[in-house]
Amino acid sequence: MIFYTCIARTFDGVVLAEAQHPTTGGNGDQIMRTLMDRLVEIPEAIPPSTGKTFSQRSKGETGDFFADMLFCTGGYIFMDGGSEIDHFFHVWNYDGIYYSCISDDDDNRAQQVNFDFLKELQTNFKKQSNAHRIAQAKELDFQKKWLPNIRSKSHYYNTNHTELRRGKPKQKNCTFRKSGFPAYDQNLITTIQIILN
């Protein structure tokens, strides 16, 4: 299930539009803004035209939040996480915009569907938004226009998740790795733990 979605600029992390699932609460907006801030500091963590997934581990070896990035062959990251992973933070970087969502889908085919959702948002957002306005926008300037669109699309993908993931191949050869940026890992872990506490 997709709990939270946001659209943010890559160069400064400003959230242009966001939506929380109507039946869930939580601090997804705070966590995602923290992630966006970190991605602004280290943009090479998610190069353009790629997607990455971060995970919140409830029973990990270290208990660190976002300590590991999941890497897999190809442009996406998928993994069968079992009961150890509670939430996945999917980020798709395209043409200066991060399209991101938080989900609890531990099946990698369901995670592929979440990236399909983000790509559909990306296509619609780029078609309907002026590049100059995007570059000049302040926090949540696109909220009024995009909140209904994001909610409608996330509802569709949540409602049809099982059907949409049929036929998606299971990804193989996935491994856990640190992000490769130790200062980034530690700084992000500390910041997220502060928010969660």
Tab-separated table of N, CA and C in Angstrom, residues 62-163:
chain	number	residue	atom	x	y	z
A	62	THR	N	21.611	-3.658	12.907
A	62	THR	CA	22.031	-2.451	13.612
A	62	THR	C	20.854	-1.650	14.129
A	63	GLY	N	19.668	-1.872	13.568
A	63	GLY	CA	18.521	-1.072	13.945
A	63	GLY	C	18.547	0.310	13.310
A	64	ASP	N	19.485	0.545	12.380
A	64	ASP	CA	19.610	1.852	11.750
A	64	ASP	C	18.523	2.052	10.710
A	65	PHE	N	18.007	3.260	10.683
A	65	PHE	CA	16.977	3.643	9.733
A	65	PHE	C	17.659	4.179	8.490
A	66	PHE	N	17.339	3.688	7.322
A	66	PHE	CA	17.963	4.084	6.056
A	66	PHE	C	19.440	3.756	6.004
A	67	ALA	N	19.930	2.864	6.846
A	67	ALA	CA	21.362	2.571	6.847
A	67	ALA	C	21.789	1.896	5.557
A	68	ASP	N	20.942	1.064	5.026
A	68	ASP	CA	21.292	0.335	3.812
A	68	ASP	C	20.462	0.819	2.641
A	69	MET	N	21.114	0.896	1.502
A	69	MET	CA	20.389	1.107	0.262
A	69	MET	C	20.318	-0.254	-0.403
A	70	LEU	N	19.244	-0.520	-1.066
A	70	LEU	CA	19.106	-1.777	-1.788
A	70	LEU	C	19.535	-1.545	-3.231
A	71	PHE	N	20.444	-2.353	-3.694
A	71	PHE	CA	20.909	-2.234	-5.069
A	71	PHE	C	20.599	-3.515	-5.821
A	72	CYS	N	20.295	-3.380	-7.069
A	72	CYS	CA	20.020	-4.537	-7.899
A	72	CYS	C	20.466	-4.212	-9.313
A	73	THR	N	20.653	-5.224	-10.133
A	73	THR	CA	21.017	-4.974	-11.510
A	73	THR	C	19.903	-4.193	-12.173
A	74	GLY	N	20.253	-3.323	-13.092
A	74	GLY	CA	19.283	-2.464	-13.744
A	74	GLY	C	19.104	-1.180	-12.961
A	75	GLY	N	18.140	-0.389	-13.356
A	75	GLY	CA	17.947	0.920	-12.762
A	75	GLY	C	17.130	0.926	-11.494
A	76	TYR	N	16.572	-0.208	-11.101
A	76	TYR	CA	15.714	-0.268	-9.934
A	76	TYR	C	16.326	-1.143	-8.859
A	77	ILE	N	15.731	-1.072	-7.684
A	77	ILE	CA	16.181	-1.876	-6.566
A	77	ILE	C	14.961	-2.592	-6.012
A	78	PHE	N	15.006	-3.901	-5.954
A	78	PHE	CA	13.892	-4.676	-5.435
A	78	PHE	C	14.425	-5.746	-4.507
A	79	MET	N	13.599	-6.146	-3.577
A	79	MET	CA	14.028	-7.205	-2.684
A	79	MET	C	12.833	-7.796	-1.961
A	80	ASP	N	12.878	-9.083	-1.716
A	80	ASP	CA	11.900	-9.704	-0.836
A	80	ASP	C	12.411	-9.491	0.576
A	81	GLY	N	11.730	-8.655	1.342
A	81	GLY	CA	12.247	-8.293	2.647
A	81	GLY	C	11.701	-9.106	3.792
A	82	GLY	N	10.661	-9.860	3.568
A	82	GLY	CA	10.085	-10.619	4.669
A	82	GLY	C	9.539	-9.681	5.732
A	83	SER	N	9.525	-10.138	6.955
A	83	SER	CA	8.923	-9.354	8.027
A	83	SER	C	9.881	-8.331	8.617
A	84	GLU	N	11.144	-8.338	8.187
A	84	GLU	CA	12.100	-7.418	8.779
A	84	GLU	C	11.966	-5.988	8.268
A	85	ILE	N	11.390	-5.789	7.109
A	85	ILE	CA	11.301	-4.460	6.535
A	85	ILE	C	9.864	-3.974	6.644
A	86	ASP	N	9.700	-2.849	7.301
A	86	ASP	CA	8.366	-2.299	7.512
A	86	ASP	C	7.934	-1.358	6.399
A	87	HIS	N	8.811	-0.448	6.010
A	87	HIS	CA	8.440	0.556	5.013
A	87	HIS	C	9.538	0.716	3.977
A	88	PHE	N	9.095	0.951	2.745
A	88	PHE	CA	10.010	1.202	1.640
A	88	PHE	C	9.797	2.634	1.162
A	89	PHE	N	10.898	3.288	0.844
A	89	PHE	CA	10.891	4.668	0.380
A	89	PHE	C	11.425	4.646	-1.044
A	90	HIS	N	10.528	4.741	-2.014
A	90	HIS	CA	10.873	4.652	-3.432
A	90	HIS	C	11.083	6.056	-3.971
A	91	VAL	N	12.182	6.257	-4.693
A	91	VAL	CA	12.478	7.568	-5.269
A	91	VAL	C	12.861	7.378	-6.730
A	92	TRP	N	12.182	8.081	-7.612
A	92	TRP	CA	12.460	8.098	-9.043
A	92	TRP	C	12.932	9.506	-9.390
A	93	ASN	N	14.133	9.625	-9.948
A	93	ASN	CA	14.720	10.913	-10.317
A	93	ASN	C	14.613	11.075	-11.825
A	94	TYR	N	13.895	12.113	-12.253
A	94	TYR	CA	13.759	12.337	-13.692
A	94	TYR	C	13.655	13.827	-13.985
A	95	ASP	N	14.555	14.297	-14.830
A	95	ASP	CA	14.514	15.664	-15.364
A	95	ASP	C	14.385	16.729	-14.270
A	96	GLY	N	15.189	16.584	-13.219
A	96	GLY	CA	15.230	17.596	-12.175
A	96	GLY	C	14.162	17.482	-11.106
A	97	ILE	N	13.416	16.391	-11.115
A	97	ILE	CA	12.342	16.195	-10.136
A	97	ILE	C	12.485	14.814	-9.500
A	98	TYR	N	12.299	14.764	-8.166
A	98	TYR	CA	12.180	13.482	-7.461
A	98	TYR	C	10.696	13.177	-7.300
A	99	TYR	N	10.287	12.013	-7.747
A	99	TYR	CA	8.942	11.499	-7.528
A	99	TYR	C	9.120	10.379	-6.520
A	100	SER	N	8.472	10.471	-5.381
A	100	SER	CA	8.744	9.489	-4.328
A	100	SER	C	7.472	9.075	-3.605
A	101	CYS	N	7.537	7.873	-3.045
A	101	CYS	CA	6.409	7.385	-2.253
A	101	CYS	C	6.925	6.455	-1.163
A	102	ILE	N	6.106	6.289	-0.136
A	102	ILE	CA	6.381	5.374	0.963
A	102	ILE	C	5.347	4.265	0.888
A	103	SER	N	5.821	3.019	0.975
A	103	SER	CA	4.896	1.884	0.941
A	103	SER	C	5.339	0.818	1.928
A	104	ASP	N	4.474	-0.180	2.109
A	104	ASP	CA	4.829	-1.327	2.945
A	104	ASP	C	4.907	-2.599	2.107
A	105	ASP	N	5.074	-2.462	0.802
A	105	ASP	CA	5.070	-3.597	-0.108
A	105	ASP	C	6.417	-4.288	-0.117
A	106	ASP	N	6.484	-5.476	0.493
A	106	ASP	CA	7.760	-6.185	0.558
A	106	ASP	C	7.972	-7.145	-0.609
A	107	ASP	N	6.973	-7.364	-1.423
A	107	ASP	CA	7.124	-8.183	-2.620
A	107	ASP	C	7.716	-7.310	-3.719
A	108	ASN	N	8.789	-7.768	-4.353
A	108	ASN	CA	9.462	-6.909	-5.321
A	108	ASN	C	8.607	-6.597	-6.545
A	109	ARG	N	7.663	-7.449	-6.891
A	109	ARG	CA	6.767	-7.122	-7.998
A	109	ARG	C	5.848	-5.962	-7.618
A	110	ALA	N	5.430	-5.918	-6.354
A	110	ALA	CA	4.616	-4.795	-5.883
A	110	ALA	C	5.437	-3.513	-5.887
A	111	GLN	N	6.720	-3.615	-5.575
A	111	GLN	CA	7.578	-2.437	-5.618
A	111	GLN	C	7.747	-1.936	-7.054
A	112	GLN	N	7.777	-2.855	-8.015
A	112	GLN	CA	7.829	-2.444	-9.413
A	112	GLN	C	6.570	-1.656	-9.775
A	113	VAL	N	5.436	-2.093	-9.247
A	113	VAL	CA	4.183	-1.369	-9.482
A	113	VAL	C	4.277	0.032	-8.893
A	114	ASN	N	4.911	0.170	-7.720
A	114	ASN	CA	5.075	1.496	-7.130
A	114	ASN	C	5.923	2.400	-8.021
A	115	PHE	N	6.952	1.840	-8.663
A	115	PHE	CA	7.730	2.637	-9.610
A	115	PHE	C	6.909	2.976	-10.849
A	116	ASP	N	6.022	2.080	-11.278
A	116	ASP	CA	5.112	2.407	-12.376
A	116	ASP	C	4.238	3.597	-11.994
A	117	PHE	N	3.754	3.595	-10.761
A	117	PHE	CA	2.975	4.716	-10.230
A	117	PHE	C	3.778	6.017	-10.311
A	118	LEU	N	5.029	5.989	-9.840
A	118	LEU	CA	5.866	7.190	-9.858
A	118	LEU	C	6.141	7.655	-11.284
A	119	LYS	N	6.345	6.716	-12.191
A	119	LYS	CA	6.588	7.089	-13.588
A	119	LYS	C	5.342	7.706	-14.226
A	120	GLU	N	4.180	7.200	-13.859
A	120	GLU	CA	2.951	7.801	-14.386
A	120	GLU	C	2.778	9.218	-13.845
A	121	LEU	N	3.068	9.409	-12.553
A	121	LEU	CA	3.047	10.774	-12.003
A	121	LEU	C	4.013	11.672	-12.769
A	122	GLN	N	5.210	11.163	-13.019
A	122	GLN	CA	6.232	11.930	-13.732
A	122	GLN	C	5.732	12.343	-15.115
A	123	THR	N	5.157	11.419	-15.851
A	123	THR	CA	4.662	11.717	-17.196
A	123	THR	C	3.585	12.793	-17.145
A	124	ASN	N	2.634	12.643	-16.255
A	124	ASN	CA	1.545	13.621	-16.142
A	124	ASN	C	2.043	14.979	-15.660
A	125	PHE	N	2.943	14.968	-14.690
A	125	PHE	CA	3.456	16.220	-14.127
A	125	PHE	C	4.214	17.007	-15.186
A	126	LYS	N	5.068	16.328	-15.944
A	126	LYS	CA	5.851	17.013	-16.975
A	126	LYS	C	4.967	17.554	-18.092
A	127	LYS	N	3.926	16.828	-18.454
A	127	LYS	CA	3.018	17.278	-19.511
A	127	LYS	C	2.219	18.511	-19.088
A	128	GLN	N	1.860	18.567	-17.801
A	128	GLN	CA	0.927	19.596	-17.349
A	128	GLN	C	1.573	20.739	-16.580
A	129	SER	N	2.899	20.729	-16.439
A	129	SER	CA	3.554	21.762	-15.636
A	129	SER	C	4.626	22.472	-16.454
A	130	ASN	N	4.678	23.766	-16.283
A	130	ASN	CA	5.631	24.614	-16.974
A	130	ASN	C	6.989	24.553	-16.280
A	131	ALA	N	8.058	24.325	-17.050
A	131	ALA	CA	9.406	24.190	-16.478
A	131	ALA	C	9.826	25.443	-15.707
A	132	HIS	N	9.496	26.615	-16.213
A	132	HIS	CA	9.858	27.859	-15.512
A	132	HIS	C	9.119	27.950	-14.174
A	133	ARG	N	7.842	27.608	-14.188
A	133	ARG	CA	7.063	27.636	-12.944
A	133	ARG	C	7.604	26.628	-11.934
A	134	ILE	N	8.001	25.459	-12.404
A	134	ILE	CA	8.584	24.446	-11.520
A	134	ILE	C	9.843	24.995	-10.865
A	135	ALA	N	10.704	25.633	-11.663
A	135	ALA	CA	11.976	26.156	-11.146
A	135	ALA	C	11.771	27.286	-10.143
A	136	GLN	N	10.712	28.051	-10.291
A	136	GLN	CA	10.459	29.208	-9.426
A	136	GLN	C	9.523	28.908	-8.247
A	137	ALA	N	8.924	27.759	-8.233
A	137	ALA	CA	7.888	27.436	-7.248
A	137	ALA	C	8.435	27.399	-5.822
A	138	LYS	N	7.562	27.781	-4.914
A	138	LYS	CA	7.851	27.681	-3.483
A	138	LYS	C	7.249	26.366	-2.968
A	139	GLU	N	7.546	26.062	-1.719
A	139	GLU	CA	7.037	24.846	-1.070
A	139	GLU	C	5.523	24.722	-1.281
A	140	LEU	N	5.107	23.577	-1.806
A	140	LEU	CA	3.708	23.187	-2.009
A	140	LEU	C	2.934	24.096	-2.974
A	141	ASP	N	3.624	24.814	-3.864
A	141	ASP	CA	2.939	25.657	-4.851
A	141	ASP	C	2.049	24.851	-5.798
A	142	PHE	N	2.330	23.582	-5.991
A	142	PHE	CA	1.543	22.747	-6.886
A	142	PHE	C	0.523	21.894	-6.128
A	143	GLN	N	0.405	22.120	-4.837
A	143	GLN	CA	-0.439	21.271	-3.997
A	143	GLN	C	-1.907	21.279	-4.428
A	144	LYS	N	-2.456	22.454	-4.632
A	144	LYS	CA	-3.882	22.552	-4.959
A	144	LYS	C	-4.210	21.796	-6.249
A	145	LYS	N	-3.363	21.948	-7.248
A	145	LYS	CA	-3.616	21.299	-8.534
A	145	LYS	C	-3.326	19.800	-8.479
A	146	TRP	N	-2.278	19.390	-7.757
A	146	TRP	CA	-1.821	18.008	-7.835
A	146	TRP	C	-2.316	17.090	-6.727
A	147	LEU	N	-2.823	17.600	-5.630
A	147	LEU	CA	-3.326	16.733	-4.565
A	147	LEU	C	-4.414	15.781	-5.081
A	148	PRO	N	-5.432	16.270	-5.799
A	148	PRO	CA	-6.447	15.321	-6.302
A	148	PRO	C	-5.862	14.287	-7.265
A	149	ASN	N	-4.924	14.700	-8.114
A	149	ASN	CA	-4.303	13.795	-9.071
A	149	ASN	C	-3.504	12.707	-8.357
A	150	ILE	N	-2.686	13.108	-7.381
A	150	ILE	CA	-1.878	12.139	-6.639
A	150	ILE	C	-2.777	11.166	-5.883
A	151	ARG	N	-3.793	11.691	-5.222
A	151	ARG	CA	-4.713	10.813	-4.474
A	151	ARG	C	-5.436	9.839	-5.388
A	152	SER	N	-5.882	10.344	-6.533
A	152	SER	CA	-6.590	9.485	-7.482
A	152	SER	C	-5.681	8.372	-8.001
A	153	LYS	N	-4.469	8.725	-8.398
A	153	LYS	CA	-3.532	7.723	-8.919
A	153	LYS	C	-3.103	6.731	-7.837
A	154	SER	N	-2.829	7.229	-6.633
A	154	SER	CA	-2.411	6.304	-5.572
A	154	SER	C	-3.568	5.383	-5.190
A	155	HIS	N	-4.792	5.899	-5.188
A	155	HIS	CA	-5.954	5.053	-4.918
A	155	HIS	C	-6.068	3.955	-5.977
A	156	TYR	N	-5.905	4.327	-7.239
A	156	TYR	CA	-5.974	3.349	-8.318
A	156	TYR	C	-4.900	2.271	-8.141
A	157	TYR	N	-3.661	2.694	-7.891
A	157	TYR	CA	-2.576	1.717	-7.752
A	157	TYR	C	-2.740	0.876	-6.483
A	158	ASN	N	-3.230	1.466	-5.398
A	158	ASN	CA	-3.468	0.683	-4.184
A	158	ASN	C	-4.598	-0.330	-4.386
A	159	THR	N	-5.659	0.097	-5.017
A	159	THR	CA	-6.820	-0.757	-5.230
A	159	THR	C	-6.519	-1.899	-6.196
A	160	ASN	N	-5.690	-1.644	-7.189
A	160	ASN	CA	-5.414	-2.626	-8.242
A	160	ASN	C	-4.018	-3.234	-8.148
A	161	HIS	N	-3.399	-3.130	-6.986
A	161	HIS	CA	-2.014	-3.584	-6.813
A	161	HIS	C	-1.810	-5.042	-7.218
A	162	THR	N	-2.696	-5.916	-6.768
A	162	THR	CA	-2.551	-7.346	-7.071
A	162	THR	C	-2.635	-7.588	-8.568
A	163	GLU	N	-3.600	-6.986	-9.199
A	163	GLU	CA	-3.772	-7.156	-10.650
A	163	GLU	C	-2.587	-6.562	-11.415
